[in-house]
Coordinates of C-alpha atoms in Angstrom, one line a residue:
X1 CA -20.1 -16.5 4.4
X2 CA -16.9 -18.4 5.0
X3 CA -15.5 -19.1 8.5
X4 CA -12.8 -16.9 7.2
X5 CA -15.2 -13.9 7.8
X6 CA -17.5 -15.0 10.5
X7 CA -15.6 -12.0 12.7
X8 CA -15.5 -9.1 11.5
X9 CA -14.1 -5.3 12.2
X10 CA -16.1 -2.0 10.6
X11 CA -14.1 0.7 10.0
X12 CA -16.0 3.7 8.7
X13 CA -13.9 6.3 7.1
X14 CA -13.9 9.5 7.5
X15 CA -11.2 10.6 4.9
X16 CA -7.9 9.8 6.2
X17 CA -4.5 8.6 4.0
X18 CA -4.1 6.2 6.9
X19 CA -7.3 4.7 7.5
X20 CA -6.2 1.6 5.4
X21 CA -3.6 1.4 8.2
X22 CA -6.2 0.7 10.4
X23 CA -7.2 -2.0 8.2
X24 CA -4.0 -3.4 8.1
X25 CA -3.3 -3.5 12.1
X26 CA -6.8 -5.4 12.3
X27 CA -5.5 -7.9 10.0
X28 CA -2.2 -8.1 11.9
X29 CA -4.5 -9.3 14.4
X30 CA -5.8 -12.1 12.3
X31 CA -9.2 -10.8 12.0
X32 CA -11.2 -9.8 9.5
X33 CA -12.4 -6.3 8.7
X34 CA -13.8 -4.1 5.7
X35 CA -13.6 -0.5 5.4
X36 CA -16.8 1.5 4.2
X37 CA -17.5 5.1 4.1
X38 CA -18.7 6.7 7.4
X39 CA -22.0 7.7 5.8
X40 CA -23.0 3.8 5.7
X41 CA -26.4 3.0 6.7
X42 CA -27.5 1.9 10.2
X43 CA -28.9 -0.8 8.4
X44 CA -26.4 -1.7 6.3
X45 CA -23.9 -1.6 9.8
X46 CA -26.6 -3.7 11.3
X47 CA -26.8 -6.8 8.6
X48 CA -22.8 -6.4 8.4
X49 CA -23.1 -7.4 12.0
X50 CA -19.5 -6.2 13.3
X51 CA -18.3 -7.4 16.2
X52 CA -16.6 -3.9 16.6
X53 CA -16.3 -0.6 15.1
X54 CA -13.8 1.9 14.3
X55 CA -13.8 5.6 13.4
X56 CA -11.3 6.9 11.8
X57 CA -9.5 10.2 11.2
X58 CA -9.8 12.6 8.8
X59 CA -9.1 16.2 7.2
X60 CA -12.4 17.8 7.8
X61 CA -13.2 19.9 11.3
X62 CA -16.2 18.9 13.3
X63 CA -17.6 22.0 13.5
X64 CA -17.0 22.6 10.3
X65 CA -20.7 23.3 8.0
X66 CA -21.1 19.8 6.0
X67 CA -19.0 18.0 8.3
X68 CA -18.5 14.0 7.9
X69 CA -21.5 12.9 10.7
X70 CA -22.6 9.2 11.0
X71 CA -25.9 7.2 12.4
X72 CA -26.7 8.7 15.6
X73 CA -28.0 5.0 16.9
X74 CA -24.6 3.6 15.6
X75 CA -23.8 4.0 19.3
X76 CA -26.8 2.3 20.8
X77 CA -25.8 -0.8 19.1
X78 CA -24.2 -1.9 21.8
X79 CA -21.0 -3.2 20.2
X80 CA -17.9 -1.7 21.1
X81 CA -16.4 1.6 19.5
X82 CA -13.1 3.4 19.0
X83 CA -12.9 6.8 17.8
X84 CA -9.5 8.0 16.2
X85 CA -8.5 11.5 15.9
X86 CA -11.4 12.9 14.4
X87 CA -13.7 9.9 15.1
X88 CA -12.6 10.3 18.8
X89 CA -13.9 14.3 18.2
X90 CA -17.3 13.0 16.7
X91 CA -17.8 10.7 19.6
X92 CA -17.1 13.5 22.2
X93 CA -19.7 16.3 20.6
X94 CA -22.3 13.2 20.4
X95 CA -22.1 12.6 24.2
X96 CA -22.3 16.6 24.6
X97 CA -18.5 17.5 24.7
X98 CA -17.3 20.4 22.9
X99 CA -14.7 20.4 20.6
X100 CA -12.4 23.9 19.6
X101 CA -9.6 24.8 17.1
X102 CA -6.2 23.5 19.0
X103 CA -4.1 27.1 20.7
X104 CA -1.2 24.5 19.2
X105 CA -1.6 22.1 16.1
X106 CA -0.2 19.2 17.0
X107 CA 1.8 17.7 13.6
X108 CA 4.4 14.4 14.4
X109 CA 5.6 13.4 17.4
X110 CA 4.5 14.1 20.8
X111 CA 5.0 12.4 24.5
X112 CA 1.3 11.1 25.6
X113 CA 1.2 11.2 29.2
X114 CA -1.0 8.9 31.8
X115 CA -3.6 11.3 33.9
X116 CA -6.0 8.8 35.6
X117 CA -6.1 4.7 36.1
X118 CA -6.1 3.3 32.9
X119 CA -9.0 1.1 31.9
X120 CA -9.2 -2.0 29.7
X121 CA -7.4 -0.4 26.3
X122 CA -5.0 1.6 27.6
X123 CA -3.9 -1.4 30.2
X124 CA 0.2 -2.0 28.9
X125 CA 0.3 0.6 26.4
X126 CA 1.7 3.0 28.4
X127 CA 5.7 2.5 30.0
X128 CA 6.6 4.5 32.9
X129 CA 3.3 6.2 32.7
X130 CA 4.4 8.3 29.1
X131 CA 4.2 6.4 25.8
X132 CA 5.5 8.4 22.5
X133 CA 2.7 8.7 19.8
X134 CA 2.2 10.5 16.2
X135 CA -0.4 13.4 16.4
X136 CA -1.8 14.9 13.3
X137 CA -4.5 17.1 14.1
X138 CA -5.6 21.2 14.6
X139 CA -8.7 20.4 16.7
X140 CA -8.9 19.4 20.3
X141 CA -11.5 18.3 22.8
X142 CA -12.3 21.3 25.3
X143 CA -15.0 19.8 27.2
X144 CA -15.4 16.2 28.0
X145 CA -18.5 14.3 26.8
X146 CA -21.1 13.0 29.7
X147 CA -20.0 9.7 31.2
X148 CA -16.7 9.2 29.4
X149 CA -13.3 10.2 31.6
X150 CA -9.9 11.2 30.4
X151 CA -6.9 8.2 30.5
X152 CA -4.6 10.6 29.0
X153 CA -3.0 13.8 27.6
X154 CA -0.1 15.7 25.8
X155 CA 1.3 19.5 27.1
X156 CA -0.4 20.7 23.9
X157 CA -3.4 18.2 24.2
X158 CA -5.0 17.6 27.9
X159 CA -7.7 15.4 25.9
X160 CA -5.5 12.5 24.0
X161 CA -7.5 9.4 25.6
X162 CA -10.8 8.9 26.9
X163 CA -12.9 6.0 28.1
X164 CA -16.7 4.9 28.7
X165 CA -16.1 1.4 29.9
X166 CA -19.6 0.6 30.9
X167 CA -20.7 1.2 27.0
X168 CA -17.4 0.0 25.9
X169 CA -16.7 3.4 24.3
X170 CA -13.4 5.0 22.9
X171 CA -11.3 7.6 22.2
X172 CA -7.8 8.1 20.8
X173 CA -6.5 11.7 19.3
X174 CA -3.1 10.5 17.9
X175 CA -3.1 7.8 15.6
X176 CA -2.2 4.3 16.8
X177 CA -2.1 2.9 13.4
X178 CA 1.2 4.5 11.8
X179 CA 4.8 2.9 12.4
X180 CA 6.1 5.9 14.3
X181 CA 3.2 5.5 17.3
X182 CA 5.3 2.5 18.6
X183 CA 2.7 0.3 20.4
X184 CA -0.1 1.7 18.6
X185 CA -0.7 -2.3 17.4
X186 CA -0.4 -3.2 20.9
X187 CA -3.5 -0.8 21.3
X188 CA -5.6 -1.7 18.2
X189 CA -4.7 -5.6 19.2
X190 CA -6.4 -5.2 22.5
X191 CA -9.4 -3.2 21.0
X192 CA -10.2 -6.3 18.8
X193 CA -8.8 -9.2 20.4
X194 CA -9.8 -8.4 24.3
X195 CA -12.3 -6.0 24.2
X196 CA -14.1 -7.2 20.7
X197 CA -13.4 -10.5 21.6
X198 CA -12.2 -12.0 18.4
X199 CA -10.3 -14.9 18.1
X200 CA -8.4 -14.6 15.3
X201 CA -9.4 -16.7 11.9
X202 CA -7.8 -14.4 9.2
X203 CA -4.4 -16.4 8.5
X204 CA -2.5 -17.4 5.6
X205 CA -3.7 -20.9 5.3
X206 CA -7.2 -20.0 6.1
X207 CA -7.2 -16.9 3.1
X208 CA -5.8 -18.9 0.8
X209 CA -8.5 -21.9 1.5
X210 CA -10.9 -18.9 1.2
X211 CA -9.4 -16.9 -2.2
X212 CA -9.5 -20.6 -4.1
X213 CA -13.7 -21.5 -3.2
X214 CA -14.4 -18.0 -4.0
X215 CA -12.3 -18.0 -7.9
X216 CA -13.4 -21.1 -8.5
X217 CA -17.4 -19.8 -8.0
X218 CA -16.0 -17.1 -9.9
X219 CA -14.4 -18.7 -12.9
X220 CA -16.5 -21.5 -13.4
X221 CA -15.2 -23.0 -17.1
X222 CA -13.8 -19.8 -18.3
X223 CA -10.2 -19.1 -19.3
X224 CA -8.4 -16.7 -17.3
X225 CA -5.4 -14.4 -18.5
X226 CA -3.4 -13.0 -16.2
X227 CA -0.6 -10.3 -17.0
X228 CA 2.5 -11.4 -15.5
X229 CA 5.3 -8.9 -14.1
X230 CA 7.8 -11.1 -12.4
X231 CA 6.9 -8.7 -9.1
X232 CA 5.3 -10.1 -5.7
X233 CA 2.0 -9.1 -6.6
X234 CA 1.7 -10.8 -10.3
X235 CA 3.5 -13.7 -8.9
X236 CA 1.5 -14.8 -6.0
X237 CA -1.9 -13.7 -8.1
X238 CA -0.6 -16.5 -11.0
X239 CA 0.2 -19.0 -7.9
X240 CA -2.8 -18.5 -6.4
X241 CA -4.9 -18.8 -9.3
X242 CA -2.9 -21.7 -10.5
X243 CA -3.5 -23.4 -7.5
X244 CA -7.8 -22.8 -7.7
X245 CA -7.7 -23.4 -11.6
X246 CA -4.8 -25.2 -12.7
X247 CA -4.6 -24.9 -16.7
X248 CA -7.3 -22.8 -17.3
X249 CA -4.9 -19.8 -15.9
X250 CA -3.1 -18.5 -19.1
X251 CA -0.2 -15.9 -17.8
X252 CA 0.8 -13.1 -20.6
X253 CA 4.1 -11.8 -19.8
X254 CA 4.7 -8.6 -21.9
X255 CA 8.1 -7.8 -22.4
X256 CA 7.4 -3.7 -22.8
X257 CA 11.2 -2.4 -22.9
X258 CA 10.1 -1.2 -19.7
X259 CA 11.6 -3.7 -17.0
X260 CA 14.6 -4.3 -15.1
X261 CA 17.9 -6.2 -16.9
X262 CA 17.4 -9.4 -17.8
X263 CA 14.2 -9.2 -15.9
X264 CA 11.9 -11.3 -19.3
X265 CA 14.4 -14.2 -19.2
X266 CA 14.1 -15.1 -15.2
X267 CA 10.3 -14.5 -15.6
X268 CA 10.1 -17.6 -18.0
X269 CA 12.3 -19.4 -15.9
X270 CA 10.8 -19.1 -12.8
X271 CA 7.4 -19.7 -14.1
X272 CA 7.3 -21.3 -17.2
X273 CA 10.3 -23.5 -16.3
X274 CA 10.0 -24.4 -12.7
X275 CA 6.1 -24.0 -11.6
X276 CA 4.7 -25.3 -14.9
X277 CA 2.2 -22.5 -15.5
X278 CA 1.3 -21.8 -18.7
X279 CA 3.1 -18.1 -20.1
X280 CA 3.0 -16.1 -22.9
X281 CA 5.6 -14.3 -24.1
X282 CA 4.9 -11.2 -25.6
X283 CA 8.0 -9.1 -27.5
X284 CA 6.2 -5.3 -27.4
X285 CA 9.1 -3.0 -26.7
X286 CA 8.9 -1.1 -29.8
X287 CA 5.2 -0.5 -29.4
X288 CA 5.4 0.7 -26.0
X289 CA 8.2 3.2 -27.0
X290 CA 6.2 4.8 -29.8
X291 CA 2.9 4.9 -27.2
X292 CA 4.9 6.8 -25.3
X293 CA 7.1 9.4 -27.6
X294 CA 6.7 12.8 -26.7
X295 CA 4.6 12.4 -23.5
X296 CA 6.0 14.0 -19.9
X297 CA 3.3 13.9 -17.7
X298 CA 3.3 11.5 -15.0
X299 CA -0.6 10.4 -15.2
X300 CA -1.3 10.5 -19.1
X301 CA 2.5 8.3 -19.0
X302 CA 0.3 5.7 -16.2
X303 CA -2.4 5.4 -18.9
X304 CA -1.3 4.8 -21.7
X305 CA 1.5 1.6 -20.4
X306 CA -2.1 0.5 -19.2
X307 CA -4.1 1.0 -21.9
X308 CA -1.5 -0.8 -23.8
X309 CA -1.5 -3.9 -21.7
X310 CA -4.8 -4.2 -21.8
X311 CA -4.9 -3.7 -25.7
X312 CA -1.9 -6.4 -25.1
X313 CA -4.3 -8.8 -23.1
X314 CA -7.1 -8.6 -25.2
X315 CA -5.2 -9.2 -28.2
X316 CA -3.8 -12.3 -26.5
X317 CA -7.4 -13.3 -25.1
X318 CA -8.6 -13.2 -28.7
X319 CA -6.1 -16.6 -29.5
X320 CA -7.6 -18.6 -26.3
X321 CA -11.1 -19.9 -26.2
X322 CA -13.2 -19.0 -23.9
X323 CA -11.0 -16.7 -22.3
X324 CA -13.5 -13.7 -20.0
X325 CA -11.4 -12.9 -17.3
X326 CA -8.5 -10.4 -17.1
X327 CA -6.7 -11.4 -13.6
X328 CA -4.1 -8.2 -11.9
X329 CA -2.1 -8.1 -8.3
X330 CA -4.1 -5.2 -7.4
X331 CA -3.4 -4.8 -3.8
X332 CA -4.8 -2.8 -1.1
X333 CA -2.2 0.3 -1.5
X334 CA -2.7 0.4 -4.8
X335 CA -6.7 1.2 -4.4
X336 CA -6.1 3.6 -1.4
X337 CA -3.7 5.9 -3.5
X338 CA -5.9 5.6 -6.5
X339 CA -8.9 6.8 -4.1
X340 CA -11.0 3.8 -4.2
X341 CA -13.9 4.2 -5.4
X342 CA -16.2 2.4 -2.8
X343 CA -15.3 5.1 0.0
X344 CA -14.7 8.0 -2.3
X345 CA -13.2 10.3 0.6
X346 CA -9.9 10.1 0.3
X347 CA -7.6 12.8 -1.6
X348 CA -6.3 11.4 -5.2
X349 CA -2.2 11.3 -4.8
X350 CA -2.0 9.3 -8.2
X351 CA -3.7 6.5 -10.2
X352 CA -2.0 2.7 -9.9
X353 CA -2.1 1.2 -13.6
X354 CA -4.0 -2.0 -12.3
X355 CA -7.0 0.7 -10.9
X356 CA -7.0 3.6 -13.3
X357 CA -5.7 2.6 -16.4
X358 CA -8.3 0.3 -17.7
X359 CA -10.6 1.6 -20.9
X360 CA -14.4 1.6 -20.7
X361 CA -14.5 -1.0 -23.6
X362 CA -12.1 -3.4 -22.0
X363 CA -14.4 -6.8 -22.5
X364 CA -12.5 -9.3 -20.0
X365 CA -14.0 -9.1 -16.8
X366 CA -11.7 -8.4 -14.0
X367 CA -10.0 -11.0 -11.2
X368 CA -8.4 -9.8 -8.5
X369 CA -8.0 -12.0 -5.8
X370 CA -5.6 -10.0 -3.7
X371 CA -7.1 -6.4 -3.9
X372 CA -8.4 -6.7 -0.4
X373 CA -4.7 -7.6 1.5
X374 CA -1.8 -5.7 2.3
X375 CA 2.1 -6.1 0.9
X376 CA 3.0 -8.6 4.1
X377 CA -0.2 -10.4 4.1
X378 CA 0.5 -11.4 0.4
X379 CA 4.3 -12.5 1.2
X380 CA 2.7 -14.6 3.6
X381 CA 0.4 -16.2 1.4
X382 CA 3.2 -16.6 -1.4
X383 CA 5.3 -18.5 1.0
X384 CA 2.4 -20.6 2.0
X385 CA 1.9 -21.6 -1.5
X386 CA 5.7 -22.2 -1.8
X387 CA 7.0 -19.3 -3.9
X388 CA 10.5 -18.8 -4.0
X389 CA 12.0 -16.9 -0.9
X390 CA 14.0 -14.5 -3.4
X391 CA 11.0 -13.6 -5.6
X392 CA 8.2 -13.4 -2.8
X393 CA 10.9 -10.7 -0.7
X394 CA 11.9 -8.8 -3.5
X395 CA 11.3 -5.5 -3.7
X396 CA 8.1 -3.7 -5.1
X397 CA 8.1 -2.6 -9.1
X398 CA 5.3 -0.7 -10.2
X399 CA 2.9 -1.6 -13.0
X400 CA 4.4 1.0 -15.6
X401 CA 8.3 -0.4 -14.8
X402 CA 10.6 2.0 -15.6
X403 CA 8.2 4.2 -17.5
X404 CA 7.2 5.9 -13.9
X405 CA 11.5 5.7 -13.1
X406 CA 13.0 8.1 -15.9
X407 CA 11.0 11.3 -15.5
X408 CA 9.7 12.9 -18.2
X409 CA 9.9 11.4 -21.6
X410 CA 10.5 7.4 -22.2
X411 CA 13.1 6.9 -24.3
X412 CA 14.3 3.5 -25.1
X413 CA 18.2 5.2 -24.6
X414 CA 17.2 5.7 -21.1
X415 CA 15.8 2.7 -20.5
X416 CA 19.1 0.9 -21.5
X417 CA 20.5 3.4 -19.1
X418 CA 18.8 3.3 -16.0
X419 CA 18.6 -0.2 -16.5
X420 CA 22.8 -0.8 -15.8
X421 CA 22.4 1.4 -13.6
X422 CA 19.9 -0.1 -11.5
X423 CA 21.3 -3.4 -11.8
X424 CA 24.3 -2.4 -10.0
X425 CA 22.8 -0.6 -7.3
X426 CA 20.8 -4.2 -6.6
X427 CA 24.2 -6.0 -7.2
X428 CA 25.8 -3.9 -4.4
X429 CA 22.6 -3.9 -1.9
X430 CA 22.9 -7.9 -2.2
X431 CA 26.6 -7.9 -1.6
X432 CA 26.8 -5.6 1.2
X433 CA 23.5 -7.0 3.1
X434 CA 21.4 -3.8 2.7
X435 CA 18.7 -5.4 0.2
X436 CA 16.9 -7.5 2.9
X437 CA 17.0 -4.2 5.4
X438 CA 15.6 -2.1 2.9
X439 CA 11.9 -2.1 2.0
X440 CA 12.0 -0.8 -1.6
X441 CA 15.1 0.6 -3.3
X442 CA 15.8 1.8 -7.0
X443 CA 17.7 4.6 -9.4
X444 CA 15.7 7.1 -11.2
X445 CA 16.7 8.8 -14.5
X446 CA 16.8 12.2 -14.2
X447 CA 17.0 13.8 -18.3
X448 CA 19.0 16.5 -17.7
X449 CA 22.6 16.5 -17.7
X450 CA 25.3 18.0 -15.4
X451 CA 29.0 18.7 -16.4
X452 CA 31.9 16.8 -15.7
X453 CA 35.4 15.9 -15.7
X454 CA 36.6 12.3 -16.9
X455 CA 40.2 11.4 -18.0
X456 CA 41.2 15.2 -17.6
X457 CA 38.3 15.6 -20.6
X458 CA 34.9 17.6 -19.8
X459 CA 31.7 15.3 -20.2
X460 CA 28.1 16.7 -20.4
X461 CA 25.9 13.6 -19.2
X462 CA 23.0 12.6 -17.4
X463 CA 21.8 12.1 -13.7
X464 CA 20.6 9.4 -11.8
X465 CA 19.1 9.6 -8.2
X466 CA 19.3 6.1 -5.9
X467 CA 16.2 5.8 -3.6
X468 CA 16.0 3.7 -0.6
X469 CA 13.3 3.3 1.6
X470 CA 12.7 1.6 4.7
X471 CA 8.7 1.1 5.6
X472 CA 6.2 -1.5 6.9
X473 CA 2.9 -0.6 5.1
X474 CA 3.9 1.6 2.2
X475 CA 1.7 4.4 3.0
X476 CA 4.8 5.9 5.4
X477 CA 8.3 5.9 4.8
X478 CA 11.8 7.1 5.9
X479 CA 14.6 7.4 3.8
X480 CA 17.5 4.2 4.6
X481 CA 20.5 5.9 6.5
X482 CA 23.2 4.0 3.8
X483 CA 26.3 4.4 5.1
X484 CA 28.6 6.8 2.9
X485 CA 31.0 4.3 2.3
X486 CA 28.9 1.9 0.3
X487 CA 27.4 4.6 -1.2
X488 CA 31.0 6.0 -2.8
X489 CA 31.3 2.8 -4.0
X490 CA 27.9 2.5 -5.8
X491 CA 28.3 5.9 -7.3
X492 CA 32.1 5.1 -8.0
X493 CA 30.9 1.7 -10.2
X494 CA 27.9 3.5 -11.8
X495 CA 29.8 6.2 -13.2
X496 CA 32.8 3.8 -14.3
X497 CA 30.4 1.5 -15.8
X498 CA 27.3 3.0 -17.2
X499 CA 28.3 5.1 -20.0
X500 CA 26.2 8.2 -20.3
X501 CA 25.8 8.8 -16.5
X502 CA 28.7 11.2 -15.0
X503 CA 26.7 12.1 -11.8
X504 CA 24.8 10.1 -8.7
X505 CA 22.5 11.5 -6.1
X506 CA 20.5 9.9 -3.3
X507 CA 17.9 10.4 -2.0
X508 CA 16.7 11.3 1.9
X509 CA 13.0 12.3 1.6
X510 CA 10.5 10.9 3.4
X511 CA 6.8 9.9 2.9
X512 CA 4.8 11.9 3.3
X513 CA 5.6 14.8 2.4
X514 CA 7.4 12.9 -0.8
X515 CA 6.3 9.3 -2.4
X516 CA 8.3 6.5 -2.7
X517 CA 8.2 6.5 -6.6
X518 CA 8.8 9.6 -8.1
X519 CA 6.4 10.0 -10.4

């Protein structure tokens, strides 16, 4: 194993939407960890050989009959352990605590208070004593397990933080790893820099180093094709694999009807023209079109755009020699929202087309060399390799393009649509210096149409709805507060301009309990 990975964070999961959060604060740490379900063997722990541990949350009750349970010995191991939200619960009925159904759930935000001296993980977290944190749980600790003592509490929650420093044992109920706990990294940084002692290997330079040996053991003398978006994933996959295999990277951009305006044209610039890299472009608009006649649903919509690429690729791959590997920018939020299928205990929200929508009889092998980093780790790694600033901060398109952005049925109408539309929105989030605040922003056609009043006639035309976003990890986000201004004037242009739309909406829900995309 690399020096890349020579320190490593477990994080066993017990079935929580955040537990690649976790993940992702470890890696903000520059340190390596993997997440594995929490019924993961004592052996298997013990050849993984972490330098520290992690529990996470997760929707089940302790008490309840088939509860999540892990290794008993896991906690003879001598290496330290931090137990989140129901992890901290587990912890606290192994050392003979008792845990009970909460008088008050405690659901968002809540004041955590200081009760006793705190020891080595609590030491600067807390500011005056009090420290705001994000609770999400119906269970709280009643009794307190033997040897461990209580740092900290809520009104709702006396049990909120507990400690065992002799075994190097702890326990969190809120959850430091989500934005709105504000120095829940400062927390998780100290667990695994201080008390784990890692140094911190897991950089840019360092995973790119890494990602090359390991596609170049891969790869070998095969041809690799690579399906080429134009987005920050696709783009800093083709780098990346550029950089490990030169010409033996072919990229297939497929021009589906599906993506933003003049979105095919800049693709072959940027790569074809500036960077050198081989690309294929594939004209397919019509085919995608007639895949998708008819079809409403959100999922069966997913699958077919990615059966179709695939049929695409493999078509494609047929015309190059050698060609055995089909290379995607799958990234980490990608597989959690798909319910990877390593762990297996997180709820399905919706399947990503680069991990659900790939046939059984699809014969290229899969790369994908980013599937184990975040959104910010791979705009690092672009800019390491010298991406463009523009393209490596621009903001996130899905897989199926705008086949996921007009609900219900794709027609290529309201592609040419929502496509002016969009384009303004962009234009006006550029010139008024929101784009670079915002994390992810787009319009969405809506097919149904509203009445209205233009040049003293009546018009019958459709929606659009403007989303904006603002978000560090993707797997929580609050809608952008756009001042009302800017947005008259984006509604103003898209109804002068697009014809067909005679009505604008925005808008302000949050994730969870909404998703960024709409479908």
């Amino acid at each position: 194993m690399s020096d890349l990975h020579s320190e490593k964070i477990l994080i066993l999961d017990f079935g929580s939407q955040y537990t690649q959060l976790i993940a992702r604060r470890v890696r903000e740490s520059h340190v390596y960890c993997e997440l594995h379900p929490f019924d993961m063997g004592l052996q298997e722990i013990k050849d993984f050989n972490p330098q520290g541990i992690i529990l996470s949350g997760g929707p089940k009750s302790v008490y309840d009959e088939g509860a999540p349970v892990i290794e008993e010995e896991l906690f003879e191991l001598g290496v330290p352990v931090l137990g989140i939200c129901y992890g901290m619960q587990l912890m606290s009925c192994h050392f003979g605590g008792k845990v009970v159904p909460a008088g008050k759930r405690e659901y968002g935000h809540a004041d955590l208070e200081v009760l006793a001296t705190p020891g080595p993980l609590f030491d600067g977290f807390f500011a005056d004593g009090k420290s705001p944190v994000w609770m999400s749980h119906g269970d709280h600790v009643e009794t307190m397990p033997e040897g461990f003592e209580v740092i900290a509490g809520t009104a709702n929650a006396p049990v909120c933080g507990i400690q065992n420093v002799a075994r190097n044992l702890y326990g969190v109920q809120f959850h430091p790893e989500v934005d709105h706990t504000p120095r829940g990294d400062v927390l998780l940084n100290i667990f695994v820099r201080k008390i784990c002692h890692c140094r911190g290997n897991w950089t840019p330079g360092q995973i790119i180093e890494d990602a090359v040996t390991r596609i170049r053991e891969q790869v070998g003398r095969d041809q690799v094709i690579l399906g080429l978006s134009g987005g920050v994933d696709s783009s800093v996959a083709a780098a990346l694999i550029h950089k490990a295999i030169g010409d033996q990277l072919h990229c297939v951009f497929v021009d589906n009807g599906l993506l933003r305006l003049d979105e095919g044209d800049q693709v072959m610039a940027t790569f074809a023209g500036n960077m050198g890299v081989k690309v294929i472009r594939v004209n397919a608009q019509q085919r995608f079109y007639t895949a998708l006649a008819g079809e409403t649903d959100p999922e069966k919509k997913r699958k077919i755009i990615g059966n179709l690429f695939v049929d695409i690729f493999e078509e494609e791959s047929n015309k190059i020699d050698n060609a055995k590997w089909l290379a995607q920018g799958t990234i980490y939020p990608d597989v959690i929202e798909s319910a990877d299928a390593k762990t297996g205990k997180a709820h399905k929200i919706k399947s990503h087309h680069n991990v659900g929508g790939l046939p059984d009889y699809m014969k290229l092998k899969l790369l994908e060399p980013l599937r184990e980093l975040f959104k910010d780790e791979v705009r690092a790694i672009g800019e390491e390799l010298g991406l463009p600033h523009q393209m490596v901060w621009r903001h996130p398109f899905p897989g199926p393009g705008l086949g996921v952005r007009i609900l219900g049925e794709v027609k290529e109408e309201y592609c040419e649509i929502l496509r002016r539309a969009d384009a303004i929105y962009m234009e006006e989030l550029y010139e008024t210096g929101h784009y670079h605040k915002i994390s992810q922003a787009f319009a969405v056609f809506l097919p149904v149409k509203s009445v209205g009043v233009m040049g003293d006639g009546r018009t019958y035309e459709y929606v659009v709805a403007l989303r904006a976003v603002e978000t560090k990890d993707f797997m929580t986000a609050g809608w952008y507060p756009m001042p009302y201004a800017d947005l008259a004037r984006i509604s103003n242009r898209i109804i002068n301009e697009v014809k067909g739309i005679n009505r604008v909406t925005y808008d302000i829900s949050s994730k969870p309990p909404a998703t960024i995309e709409w479908e």
